[in-house]
PDB file of C-alpha atoms in Angstrom:
ATOM      1  CA  MET A   1     -42.028  36.928 -13.950  1.00 50.00           C
ATOM      2  CA  THR A   2     -41.159  33.147 -13.669  1.00 50.00           C
ATOM      3  CA  THR A   3     -43.587  31.277 -11.386  1.00 57.00           C
ATOM      4  CA  GLY A   4     -42.724  28.878  -8.737  1.00 60.00           C
ATOM      5  CA  PHE A   5     -43.762  25.811 -11.450  1.00 56.00           C
ATOM      6  CA  GLY A   6     -41.466  27.236 -13.831  1.00 60.00           C
ATOM      7  CA  ALA A   7     -38.455  27.745 -11.734  1.00 59.00           C
ATOM      8  CA  ARG A   8     -39.114  23.826 -10.598  1.00 61.00           C
ATOM      9  CA  VAL A   9     -39.138  22.956 -14.776  1.00 49.00           C
ATOM     10  CA  TRP A  10     -35.663  25.031 -15.303  1.00 58.00           C
ATOM     11  CA  ALA A  11     -34.064  23.225 -12.347  1.00 57.00           C
ATOM     12  CA  LEU A  12     -35.250  19.927 -13.638  1.00 52.00           C
ATOM     13  CA  LEU A  13     -34.070  20.463 -16.775  1.00 52.00           C
ATOM     14  CA  LEU A  14     -30.591  21.871 -15.594  1.00 52.00           C
ATOM     15  CA  LEU A  15     -30.292  18.679 -13.284  1.00 51.00           C
ATOM     16  CA  VAL A  16     -30.908  16.044 -16.342  1.00 44.00           C
ATOM     17  CA  SER A  17     -28.314  18.274 -18.631  1.00 53.00           C
ATOM     18  CA  LEU A  18     -26.131  18.111 -15.532  1.00 50.00           C
ATOM     19  CA  THR A  19     -26.137  14.180 -15.187  1.00 49.00           C
ATOM     20  CA  LEU A  20     -25.860  13.510 -19.158  1.00 48.00           C
ATOM     21  CA  VAL A  21     -22.963  15.333 -19.441  1.00 46.00           C
ATOM     22  CA  SER A  22     -21.129  14.100 -16.250  1.00 47.00           C
ATOM     23  CA  VAL A  23     -19.712  10.694 -17.746  1.00 46.00           C
ATOM     24  CA  PRO A  24     -18.284  12.536 -20.678  1.00 48.00           C
ATOM     25  CA  MET A  25     -16.295  14.852 -18.279  1.00 45.00           C
ATOM     26  CA  ARG A  26     -15.107  11.934 -16.167  1.00 47.00           C
ATOM     27  CA  ASP A  27     -13.919  10.116 -19.532  1.00 51.00           C
ATOM     28  CA  ALA A  28     -12.321  13.512 -20.495  1.00 47.00           C
ATOM     29  CA  HIS A  29     -10.576  13.485 -17.329  1.00 49.00           C
ATOM     30  CA  ALA A  30      -9.358  10.181 -17.437  1.00 49.00           C
ATOM     31  CA  GLN A  31      -8.162  10.219 -20.980  1.00 54.00           C
ATOM     32  CA  ALA A  32      -6.040  13.576 -19.537  1.00 75.00           C
ATOM     33  CA  GLN A  33      -4.447  11.518 -17.180  1.00 91.00           C
ATOM     34  CA  THR A  34      -0.703  10.102 -18.082  1.00 96.00           C
ATOM     35  CA  LEU A  35       0.445   6.714 -17.824  1.00 97.00           C
ATOM     36  CA  ASP A  36       2.224   7.303 -14.702  1.00 97.00           C
ATOM     37  CA  GLU A  37      -0.742   8.786 -12.829  1.00 97.00           C
ATOM     38  CA  VAL A  38      -2.876   5.657 -14.085  1.00 98.00           C
ATOM     39  CA  ARG A  39      -0.425   3.078 -12.892  1.00 98.00           C
ATOM     40  CA  ASP A  40       0.264   4.586  -9.566  1.00 97.00           C
ATOM     41  CA  GLN A  41      -3.269   5.018  -8.783  1.00 98.00           C
ATOM     42  CA  GLY A  42      -3.498   1.132  -9.662  1.00 98.00           C
ATOM     43  CA  VAL A  43      -0.511   0.194  -7.318  1.00 98.00           C
ATOM     44  CA  LEU A  44      -2.381   2.496  -4.862  1.00 98.00           C
ATOM     45  CA  TYR A  45      -5.747   0.183  -4.803  1.00 98.00           C
ATOM     46  CA  PHE A  46      -3.521  -2.444  -5.021  1.00 98.00           C
ATOM     47  CA  LYS A  47      -1.539  -2.082  -2.034  1.00 97.00           C
ATOM     48  CA  LYS A  48      -5.564  -1.320  -0.400  1.00 98.00           C
ATOM     49  CA  ASP A  49      -6.421  -4.628  -1.649  1.00 98.00           C
ATOM     50  CA  ARG A  50      -8.931  -3.278  -3.906  1.00 98.00           C
ATOM     51  CA  PHE A  51      -8.142  -5.981  -6.381  1.00 98.00           C
ATOM     52  CA  LYS A  52     -11.158  -4.955  -8.728  1.00 98.00           C
ATOM     53  CA  GLN A  53     -10.161  -1.298  -9.058  1.00 98.00           C
ATOM     54  CA  ALA A  54      -6.129  -2.103  -8.960  1.00 98.00           C
ATOM     55  CA  LYS A  55      -7.099  -4.130 -12.207  1.00 98.00           C
ATOM     56  CA  ALA A  56      -9.314  -1.416 -13.925  1.00 98.00           C
ATOM     57  CA  GLU A  57      -6.504   0.800 -13.905  1.00 98.00           C
ATOM     58  CA  PHE A  58      -3.888  -1.708 -14.750  1.00 98.00           C
ATOM     59  CA  ASP A  59      -6.413  -2.685 -18.038  1.00 98.00           C
ATOM     60  CA  ARG A  60      -6.199   1.078 -18.812  1.00 98.00           C
ATOM     61  CA  ALA A  61      -2.894   1.882 -18.345  1.00 98.00           C
ATOM     62  CA  TYR A  62      -1.837  -1.528 -20.690  1.00 98.00           C
ATOM     63  CA  LYS A  63      -3.945  -0.050 -23.360  1.00 97.00           C
ATOM     64  CA  MET A  64      -1.830   3.411 -23.386  1.00 97.00           C
ATOM     65  CA  GLY A  65       1.168   4.183 -25.130  1.00 96.00           C
ATOM     66  CA  GLY A  66       4.159   2.207 -23.815  1.00 97.00           C
ATOM     67  CA  GLY A  67       1.848   0.573 -21.641  1.00 97.00           C
ATOM     68  CA  ASP A  68       2.381  -3.021 -22.364  1.00 98.00           C
ATOM     69  CA  GLN A  69       6.279  -2.142 -22.251  1.00 98.00           C
ATOM     70  CA  ASP A  70       6.000  -0.980 -18.643  1.00 98.00           C
ATOM     71  CA  PHE A  71       7.205  -3.940 -16.242  1.00 98.00           C
ATOM     72  CA  ALA A  72       5.328  -2.544 -13.401  1.00 98.00           C
ATOM     73  CA  VAL A  73       1.946  -1.693 -15.188  1.00 98.00           C
ATOM     74  CA  VAL A  74       2.345  -5.819 -16.483  1.00 98.00           C
ATOM     75  CA  PHE A  75       3.750  -7.105 -13.439  1.00 98.00           C
ATOM     76  CA  TYR A  76       0.933  -5.688 -11.388  1.00 98.00           C
ATOM     77  CA  ARG A  77      -1.940  -6.188 -13.899  1.00 98.00           C
ATOM     78  CA  GLY A  78      -1.000  -9.726 -13.657  1.00 98.00           C
ATOM     79  CA  ARG A  79      -1.063  -9.602 -10.180  1.00 98.00           C
ATOM     80  CA  SER A  80      -4.564  -8.225 -10.014  1.00 98.00           C
ATOM     81  CA  ALA A  81      -5.675 -10.405 -12.385  1.00 98.00           C
ATOM     82  CA  TYR A  82      -4.392 -13.533 -10.219  1.00 98.00           C
ATOM     83  CA  LYS A  83      -6.327 -12.105  -6.812  1.00 98.00           C
ATOM     84  CA  LEU A  84      -9.421 -12.109  -9.109  1.00 98.00           C
ATOM     85  CA  LEU A  85      -8.884 -15.951  -9.884  1.00 97.00           C
ATOM     86  CA  VAL A  86      -8.385 -14.357 -14.026  1.00 97.00           C
ATOM     87  CA  LEU A  87      -5.854 -17.159 -14.119  1.00 98.00           C
ATOM     88  CA  GLU A  88      -5.171 -17.253 -17.783  1.00 97.00           C
ATOM     89  CA  GLN A  89      -4.644 -13.691 -18.025  1.00 98.00           C
ATOM     90  CA  ALA A  90      -2.161 -13.848 -14.969  1.00 98.00           C
ATOM     91  CA  PHE A  91      -0.095 -16.518 -16.210  1.00 98.00           C
ATOM     92  CA  GLU A  92      -0.001 -14.324 -19.398  1.00 98.00           C
ATOM     93  CA  MET A  93       1.051 -11.458 -17.670  1.00 98.00           C
ATOM     94  CA  ALA A  94       3.771 -13.337 -15.425  1.00 98.00           C
ATOM     95  CA  ASP A  95       5.457 -14.267 -18.917  1.00 97.00           C
ATOM     96  CA  LYS A  96       5.398 -10.703 -20.138  1.00 98.00           C
ATOM     97  CA  ALA A  97       6.459  -9.485 -16.872  1.00 98.00           C
ATOM     98  CA  ARG A  98       9.757 -12.408 -17.108  1.00 98.00           C
ATOM     99  CA  ALA A  99      10.821 -10.904 -20.341  1.00 97.00           C
ATOM    100  CA  LEU A 100      10.417  -7.107 -19.301  1.00 98.00           C
ATOM    101  CA  ALA A 101      12.606  -7.921 -16.176  1.00 98.00           C
ATOM    102  CA  GLY A 102      15.416  -8.280 -18.459  1.00 95.00           C
ATOM    103  CA  GLU A 103      18.870  -8.338 -16.404  1.00 96.00           C
ATOM    104  CA  ASP A 104      17.360  -6.707 -13.150  1.00 98.00           C
ATOM    105  CA  ALA A 105      17.902  -9.165 -10.698  1.00 98.00           C
ATOM    106  CA  ARG A 106      14.897  -7.378  -7.943  1.00 97.00           C
ATOM    107  CA  LYS A 107      12.521  -7.903 -11.054  1.00 98.00           C
ATOM    108  CA  GLN A 108      13.570 -11.282 -11.874  1.00 98.00           C
ATOM    109  CA  ARG A 109      12.912 -12.423  -8.446  1.00 98.00           C
ATOM    110  CA  LEU A 110       9.763 -10.926  -7.728  1.00 98.00           C
ATOM    111  CA  VAL A 111       8.250 -12.598 -10.952  1.00 98.00           C
ATOM    112  CA  GLU A 112       9.764 -15.836  -9.942  1.00 98.00           C
ATOM    113  CA  GLU A 113       8.284 -15.674  -6.485  1.00 98.00           C
ATOM    114  CA  TRP A 114       4.937 -14.913  -7.878  1.00 98.00           C
ATOM    115  CA  THR A 115       5.023 -17.888 -10.748  1.00 97.00           C
ATOM    116  CA  THR A 116       6.272 -20.219  -7.964  1.00 97.00           C
ATOM    117  CA  GLU A 117       3.414 -19.232  -5.771  1.00 97.00           C
ATOM    118  CA  MET A 118       0.665 -19.609  -8.969  1.00 98.00           C
ATOM    119  CA  SER A 119       1.955 -22.777 -10.118  1.00 97.00           C
ATOM    120  CA  SER A 120       1.998 -24.539  -6.911  1.00 96.00           C
ATOM    121  CA  LEU A 121      -1.827 -23.709  -6.760  1.00 96.00           C
ATOM    122  CA  PHE A 122      -2.990 -24.247 -10.030  1.00 98.00           C
ATOM    123  CA  GLY A 123      -2.230 -26.265 -13.087  1.00 97.00           C
ATOM    124  CA  GLY A 124      -3.663 -25.480 -16.810  1.00 97.00           C
ATOM    125  CA  VAL A 125      -5.296 -28.045 -19.226  1.00 98.00           C
ATOM    126  CA  THR A 126      -5.558 -26.824 -23.027  1.00 98.00           C
ATOM    127  CA  ILE A 127      -9.032 -26.744 -24.156  1.00 97.00           C
ATOM    128  CA  LYS A 128      -9.734 -27.360 -27.867  1.00 97.00           C
ATOM    129  CA  ALA A 129     -12.597 -28.200 -30.429  1.00 96.00           C
ATOM    130  CA  ALA A 130     -13.251 -31.769 -31.050  1.00 96.00           C
ATOM    131  CA  THR A 131     -13.447 -32.957 -34.422  1.00 96.00           C
ATOM    132  CA  GLY A 132     -16.604 -32.150 -35.885  1.00 95.00           C
ATOM    133  CA  GLU A 133     -17.194 -28.933 -33.799  1.00 95.00           C
ATOM    134  CA  THR A 134     -18.051 -25.722 -36.273  1.00 94.00           C
ATOM    135  CA  ASN A 135     -17.946 -23.302 -33.445  1.00 94.00           C
ATOM    136  CA  THR A 136     -14.850 -21.591 -32.132  1.00 92.00           C
ATOM    137  CA  GLU A 137     -16.494 -19.914 -29.184  1.00 95.00           C
ATOM    138  CA  GLY A 138     -18.903 -20.981 -26.513  1.00 96.00           C
ATOM    139  CA  ARG A 139     -19.035 -22.026 -22.871  1.00 96.00           C
ATOM    140  CA  VAL A 140     -17.301 -24.456 -21.014  1.00 97.00           C
ATOM    141  CA  PHE A 141     -19.316 -26.209 -18.076  1.00 97.00           C
ATOM    142  CA  LEU A 142     -16.183 -27.318 -15.523  1.00 97.00           C
ATOM    143  CA  GLU A 143     -16.963 -29.946 -12.748  1.00 97.00           C
ATOM    144  CA  ALA A 144     -15.173 -31.641 -10.236  1.00 96.00           C
ATOM    145  CA  LYS A 145     -15.063 -35.256 -10.154  1.00 92.00           C
ATOM    146  CA  THR A 146     -14.128 -35.646  -6.565  1.00 85.00           C
ATOM    147  CA  GLY A 147     -15.444 -33.350  -3.422  1.00 82.00           C
ATOM    148  CA  ILE A 148     -12.870 -30.818  -3.023  1.00 85.00           C
ATOM    149  CA  ILE A 149     -12.406 -30.675   0.981  1.00 84.00           C
ATOM    150  CA  ASN A 150     -10.035 -27.399   1.133  1.00 91.00           C
ATOM    151  CA  LYS A 151     -11.594 -24.636   1.515  1.00 92.00           C
ATOM    152  CA  GLU A 152      -9.995 -22.263  -0.347  1.00 93.00           C
ATOM    153  CA  LYS A 153      -9.131 -24.455  -3.104  1.00 94.00           C
ATOM    154  CA  LYS A 154     -13.299 -25.022  -3.203  1.00 95.00           C
ATOM    155  CA  GLN A 155     -14.215 -21.483  -3.769  1.00 95.00           C
ATOM    156  CA  ALA A 156     -11.333 -20.982  -5.978  1.00 96.00           C
ATOM    157  CA  PHE A 157     -12.740 -23.569  -8.372  1.00 97.00           C
ATOM    158  CA  LEU A 158     -16.547 -22.256  -7.782  1.00 97.00           C
ATOM    159  CA  SER A 159     -15.362 -19.068  -8.601  1.00 97.00           C
ATOM    160  CA  ILE A 160     -13.548 -20.156 -11.957  1.00 97.00           C
ATOM    161  CA  ARG A 161     -16.363 -22.384 -12.815  1.00 97.00           C
ATOM    162  CA  GLU A 162     -18.877 -19.456 -12.646  1.00 97.00           C
ATOM    163  CA  ARG A 163     -16.946 -17.140 -14.989  1.00 96.00           C
ATOM    164  CA  PHE A 164     -16.267 -20.221 -17.658  1.00 96.00           C
ATOM    165  CA  ARG A 165     -20.412 -20.723 -17.530  1.00 95.00           C
ATOM    166  CA  SER A 166     -21.413 -16.923 -17.850  1.00 95.00           C
ATOM    167  CA  THR A 167     -18.521 -16.266 -20.276  1.00 93.00           C
ATOM    168  CA  ASP A 168     -18.012 -17.402 -24.064  1.00 95.00           C
ATOM    169  CA  VAL A 169     -14.450 -18.307 -24.900  1.00 94.00           C
ATOM    170  CA  ARG A 170     -12.626 -18.647 -27.801  1.00 95.00           C
ATOM    171  CA  VAL A 171     -10.783 -22.291 -28.715  1.00 95.00           C
ATOM    172  CA  PRO A 172      -8.156 -23.117 -28.276  1.00 96.00           C
ATOM    173  CA  THR A 173      -7.213 -21.711 -24.768  1.00 96.00           C
ATOM    174  CA  THR A 174      -5.908 -22.628 -21.603  1.00 97.00           C
ATOM    175  CA  ILE A 175      -7.945 -22.903 -18.384  1.00 97.00           C
ATOM    176  CA  TYR A 176      -6.486 -22.616 -15.061  1.00 98.00           C
ATOM    177  CA  LEU A 177      -7.704 -24.799 -11.750  1.00 98.00           C
ATOM    178  CA  PRO A 178      -6.803 -26.063  -8.924  1.00 97.00           C
ATOM    179  CA  TYR A 179      -4.878 -29.416  -8.797  1.00 96.00           C
ATOM    180  CA  GLY A 180      -7.271 -32.468  -8.793  1.00 95.00           C
ATOM    181  CA  ASP A 181      -9.807 -34.352 -11.641  1.00 96.00           C
ATOM    182  CA  TYR A 182     -12.416 -32.569 -13.643  1.00 97.00           C
ATOM    183  CA  THR A 183     -14.734 -32.708 -16.491  1.00 97.00           C
ATOM    184  CA  ALA A 184     -15.207 -29.773 -18.991  1.00 97.00           C
ATOM    185  CA  ASN A 185     -18.173 -30.170 -21.046  1.00 97.00           C
ATOM    186  CA  ASN A 186     -18.404 -34.036 -19.540  1.00 96.00           C
ATOM    187  CA  VAL A 187     -14.723 -34.993 -20.912  1.00 97.00           C
ATOM    188  CA  PRO A 188     -12.616 -35.767 -17.686  1.00 97.00           C
ATOM    189  CA  PHE A 189      -9.181 -34.943 -17.442  1.00 97.00           C
ATOM    190  CA  THR A 190      -6.728 -34.708 -14.207  1.00 97.00           C
ATOM    191  CA  LEU A 191      -4.258 -31.961 -13.171  1.00 97.00           C
ATOM    192  CA  VAL A 192      -1.290 -33.307 -11.627  1.00 96.00           C
ATOM    193  CA  GLN A 193       1.338 -30.693 -10.199  1.00 96.00           C
ATOM    194  CA  GLY A 194       4.907 -31.472 -12.060  1.00 94.00           C
ATOM    195  CA  GLU A 195       3.259 -33.503 -14.787  1.00 95.00           C
ATOM    196  CA  PRO A 196       2.296 -31.972 -18.496  1.00 95.00           C
ATOM    197  CA  SER A 197      -0.749 -29.881 -18.753  1.00 95.00           C
ATOM    198  CA  PRO A 198      -3.506 -32.055 -20.668  1.00 97.00           C
ATOM    199  CA  THR A 199      -5.363 -31.397 -23.409  1.00 97.00           C
ATOM    200  CA  VAL A 200      -8.924 -31.791 -23.697  1.00 97.00           C
ATOM    201  CA  GLU A 201     -11.168 -31.823 -26.820  1.00 97.00           C
ATOM    202  CA  LEU A 202     -14.935 -31.249 -26.551  1.00 96.00           C
ATOM    203  CA  PHE A 203     -17.581 -29.589 -27.840  1.00 96.00           C
ATOM    204  CA  LEU A 204     -18.881 -26.326 -27.093  1.00 96.00           C
ATOM    205  CA  GLN A 205     -21.886 -25.304 -25.294  1.00 92.00           C
ATOM    206  CA  VAL A 206     -23.285 -22.396 -27.116  1.00 90.00           C
ATOM    207  CA  VAL A 207     -25.626 -19.866 -25.723  1.00 83.00           C
ATOM    208  CA  GLN A 208     -28.457 -18.712 -28.162  1.00 75.00           C
ATOM    209  CA  ARG A 209     -28.805 -14.845 -28.469  1.00 65.00           C
ATOM    210  CA  THR A 210     -32.332 -13.880 -28.790  1.00 59.00           C
ATOM    211  CA  ALA A 211     -33.537 -10.315 -29.952  1.00 50.00           C
ATOM    212  CA  GLU A 212     -35.864 -10.261 -26.914  1.00 51.00           C
ATOM    213  CA  GLY A 213     -32.862 -11.006 -24.568  1.00 49.00           C
ATOM    214  CA  GLY A 214     -30.577  -8.201 -26.141  1.00 50.00           C
ATOM    215  CA  GLY A 215     -34.080  -5.791 -25.682  1.00 46.00           C
ATOM    216  CA  ARG A 216     -33.746  -6.858 -21.895  1.00 39.00           C
ATOM    217  CA  LYS A 217     -30.109  -6.461 -21.377  1.00 40.00           C
ATOM    218  CA  TRP A 218     -30.409  -2.750 -22.656  1.00 31.00           C
ATOM    219  CA  LEU A 219     -33.184  -2.053 -20.378  1.00 30.00           C
ATOM    220  CA  TYR A 220     -31.232  -3.165 -17.342  1.00 27.00           C
ATOM    221  CA  VAL A 221     -28.259  -0.742 -18.924  1.00 32.00           C
ATOM    222  CA  GLY A 222     -30.492   1.663 -19.462  1.00 31.00           C
ATOM    223  CA  ILE A 223     -31.811   1.752 -15.784  1.00 28.00           C
ATOM    224  CA  ALA A 224     -28.798   1.531 -14.157  1.00 33.00           C
ATOM    225  CA  GLY A 225     -27.445   4.579 -16.371  1.00 37.00           C
ATOM    226  CA  GLY A 226     -30.895   6.548 -15.819  1.00 38.00           C
ATOM    227  CA  ALA A 227     -31.105   5.875 -11.657  1.00 36.00           C
ATOM    228  CA  ALA A 228     -29.994   9.577 -10.981  1.00 38.00           C
ATOM    229  CA  VAL A 229     -32.405  11.377 -13.837  1.00 36.00           C
ATOM    230  CA  ALA A 230     -34.912   8.999 -12.499  1.00 39.00           C
ATOM    231  CA  ALA A 231     -34.413   9.890  -8.833  1.00 40.00           C
ATOM    232  CA  GLY A 232     -34.403  13.595  -9.717  1.00 42.00           C
ATOM    233  CA  VAL A 233     -37.787  13.238 -11.911  1.00 37.00           C
ATOM    234  CA  ALA A 234     -39.288  11.442  -8.819  1.00 38.00           C
ATOM    235  CA  ALA A 235     -38.253  14.102  -6.415  1.00 40.00           C
ATOM    236  CA  PHE A 236     -39.597  17.251  -8.642  1.00 38.00           C
ATOM    237  CA  PHE A 237     -43.032  15.456  -9.264  1.00 38.00           C
ATOM    238  CA  LEU A 238     -43.313  14.804  -5.719  1.00 37.00           C
ATOM    239  CA  LEU A 239     -42.230  18.678  -4.453  1.00 39.00           C
ATOM    240  CA  SER A 240     -44.622  20.230  -7.380  1.00 44.00           C
ATOM    241  CA  ALA A 241     -47.408  18.201  -6.143  1.00 43.00           C
ATOM    242  CA  GLU A 242     -46.771  19.068  -2.274  1.00 43.00           C
ATOM    243  CA  ASP A 243     -46.669  22.760  -3.655  1.00 46.00           C
ATOM    244  CA  GLU A 244     -49.296  22.649  -5.282  1.00 44.00           C
ATOM    245  CA  THR A 245     -51.284  21.285  -2.404  1.00 43.00           C
ATOM    246  CA  ARG A 246     -49.844  24.072   0.049  1.00 44.00           C
ATOM    247  CA  THR A 247     -50.739  27.220  -2.860  1.00 40.00           C
ATOM    248  CA  ASP A 248     -54.269  25.314  -2.846  1.00 44.00           C
ATOM    249  CA  GLN A 249     -54.481  25.525   0.706  1.00 44.00           C
ATOM    250  CA  ARG A 250     -53.134  29.141   0.759  1.00 39.00           C
ATOM    251  CA  THR A 251     -55.764  30.470  -1.589  1.00 36.00           C
ATOM    252  CA  ARG A 252     -58.891  28.379   0.248  1.00 41.00           C
ATOM    253  CA  VAL A 253     -57.390  30.687   3.354  1.00 37.00           C
ATOM    254  CA  VAL A 254     -57.398  33.790   1.145  1.00 36.00           C
ATOM    255  CA  LEU A 255     -60.742  33.102   0.051  1.00 33.00           C
ATOM    256  CA  GLN A 256     -62.413  32.568   3.410  1.00 39.00           C
ATOM    257  CA  THR A 257     -60.715  35.651   4.657  1.00 37.00           C
ATOM    258  CA  LEU A 258     -62.137  37.488   2.043  1.00 36.00           C
ATOM    259  CA  GLU A 259     -65.702  36.146   2.532  1.00 41.00           C
ATOM    260  CA  GLY A 260     -65.691  36.820   5.827  1.00 43.00           C
ATOM    261  CA  ARG A 261     -64.863  40.846   5.508  1.00 40.00           C
ATOM    262  CA  PRO A 262     -68.003  43.144   5.621  1.00 39.00           C
TER     263      PRO A 262
END
């Protein structure tokens, strides 16, 4: 006969096994979706202003067969990137959407309205490696030379600045910012609407990756991925402890009863 403790052990093993297979099952379901289904889900997210989820769907659709030639996928992927201020991808997708629009007047109008909006707010600066720079990948530290009064422009700049501070970029590349005066790794430049985009040559900030840092990163991922299992294990031992306490109490009651008999 299976004891109460043994039953709990089997329940725990079942919980762990279900948790471990849930991610592959979700991946298999995602792979089974068609391009139309993934694209339509992305459009639904976009229309509900859930831009991170929308971009994730369009990124996935873009990598599927024919996705990079689908106007709606390309257009909305760029629009989602624009909403999230991933402007280099937004401008790239805008150029691609314009080519895919062909002779379709409606599609041409949609792309034109979108690109006009972006170009009225943001300008590009081309970043190249300075003479003597041997690295082709690193960080770009952006600073505004003068205070940005406009609240929306300031928020946009701070978001873009943080992304490039925390993400390596490969040069040459183009960075888009609100029009104004800036420095990139202490090299000054100015973005003026209607004027040619400037080119800046600079030395990249290179972040050294150590084994210790990699270990910590792996640990964080492990903790996040194992949260459900950890919670189940904790609950298991907590319930087991309570069960043992209750069993022990019941045993004392039985013994006392037996001792009291004639």
